[in-house]
Amino acid sequence: MSKVVFRVDKLKDWGNIGGSAAHNLRARPTPNADPSKENIVLKGPRTVEGVIDAVKEKLSGLTVRKNAVLGCESIISASPEYFRPDDPKRGGYWHQDKLDAWRAAMEPWIKEKFPHAVSVVLHLDEETPHYQIITVPIDDKGKLNYRGLYGGDRQTLRDWQTEAAKPVAHLGIERGREGSKAEHVPLKQFYARMNAPDPAPLPKPLRPPEPLPPASLTERIPGTQAAAERKALEQRHAEEEVAAKKRAEERKRA
């Protein structure tokens, strides 16, 4: 089955917020994006300055500690097998009916779960469709509280993973294995991995040649045909050993 993708990370200062908005709104070059495809701004301004102003408006009247997290950014997607089951490795391609069904399930959920979002963008110009959401972490008590909403402990993120899988379960998308030992990957690093091209296939291994049997008496007599054939055989054997070792090194590097 396909897996749900849910990631969240801190936007600690105005530089982080502006940088994320610039990326999401394509206000700066994005080498891995296809300019022929148009993204969809579902909520919020279409300028970086507008997003920053929207965050400031959300923070207005709140107590903001010196080390407070001003905002956060989430990525929501599904594994490529859902969007393009016939060709998962074909980046930038999807089945329109799959995309439409996924949007119909996810967008009401995003609206409910991110009431303080200032920017929601559906990216369609990269490897796999995904939402990027900039929100101000305001809790039910009206306080700025990133830790309580997203960063208190591992169980908090596990709960988000579980919740994000519920609206798309009927589409055959499930959450990842709960309790996995996999380590958290920072959002920028995760995003780079998500959009990286598929790696080249590993070089095929070469089986080392079997050891040669000891040379016979006639093969040890210099100048004979048997000795010449034995010498050629030993040379080919040595070349095959070198080739197998070289290929093993190539696979190790790959």
Tab-separated table of N, CA, C and O in Angstrom, residues 31 34 128 148 187 193 205 216 245:
chain	number	residue	atom	x	y	z
A	31	PRO	N	15.369	24.943	-9.049
A	31	PRO	CA	15.907	24.144	-10.162
A	31	PRO	C	15.150	22.858	-10.450
A	31	PRO	O	15.070	22.424	-11.592
A	34	ASP	N	9.292	22.169	-12.584
A	34	ASP	CA	8.959	22.244	-14.003
A	34	ASP	C	8.144	23.511	-14.240
A	34	ASP	O	6.973	23.586	-13.826
A	128	THR	N	6.479	14.813	-7.075
A	128	THR	CA	5.220	14.233	-6.617
A	128	THR	C	4.344	15.332	-6.024
A	128	THR	O	4.853	16.186	-5.300
A	148	GLY	N	3.714	22.357	22.239
A	148	GLY	CA	2.516	21.620	22.592
A	148	GLY	C	1.812	21.028	21.384
A	148	GLY	O	1.242	19.932	21.465
A	187	LEU	N	13.275	19.029	7.877
A	187	LEU	CA	12.378	19.245	6.748
A	187	LEU	C	13.118	19.572	5.464
A	187	LEU	O	12.814	19.034	4.400
A	193	ARG	N	15.408	15.228	-0.426
A	193	ARG	CA	15.365	13.807	-0.782
A	193	ARG	C	14.119	13.483	-1.594
A	193	ARG	O	14.173	12.713	-2.554
A	205	PRO	N	26.902	-7.105	-10.012
A	205	PRO	CA	28.100	-7.733	-9.441
A	205	PRO	C	28.726	-8.719	-10.417
A	205	PRO	O	28.053	-9.255	-11.303
A	216	SER	N	49.487	-28.976	-14.263
A	216	SER	CA	49.936	-30.365	-14.471
A	216	SER	C	51.424	-30.374	-14.805
A	216	SER	O	52.042	-29.323	-15.041
A	245	LYS	N	36.950	-7.458	-8.415
A	245	LYS	CA	37.280	-6.559	-7.309
A	245	LYS	C	36.914	-5.109	-7.656
A	245	LYS	O	36.393	-4.366	-6.824
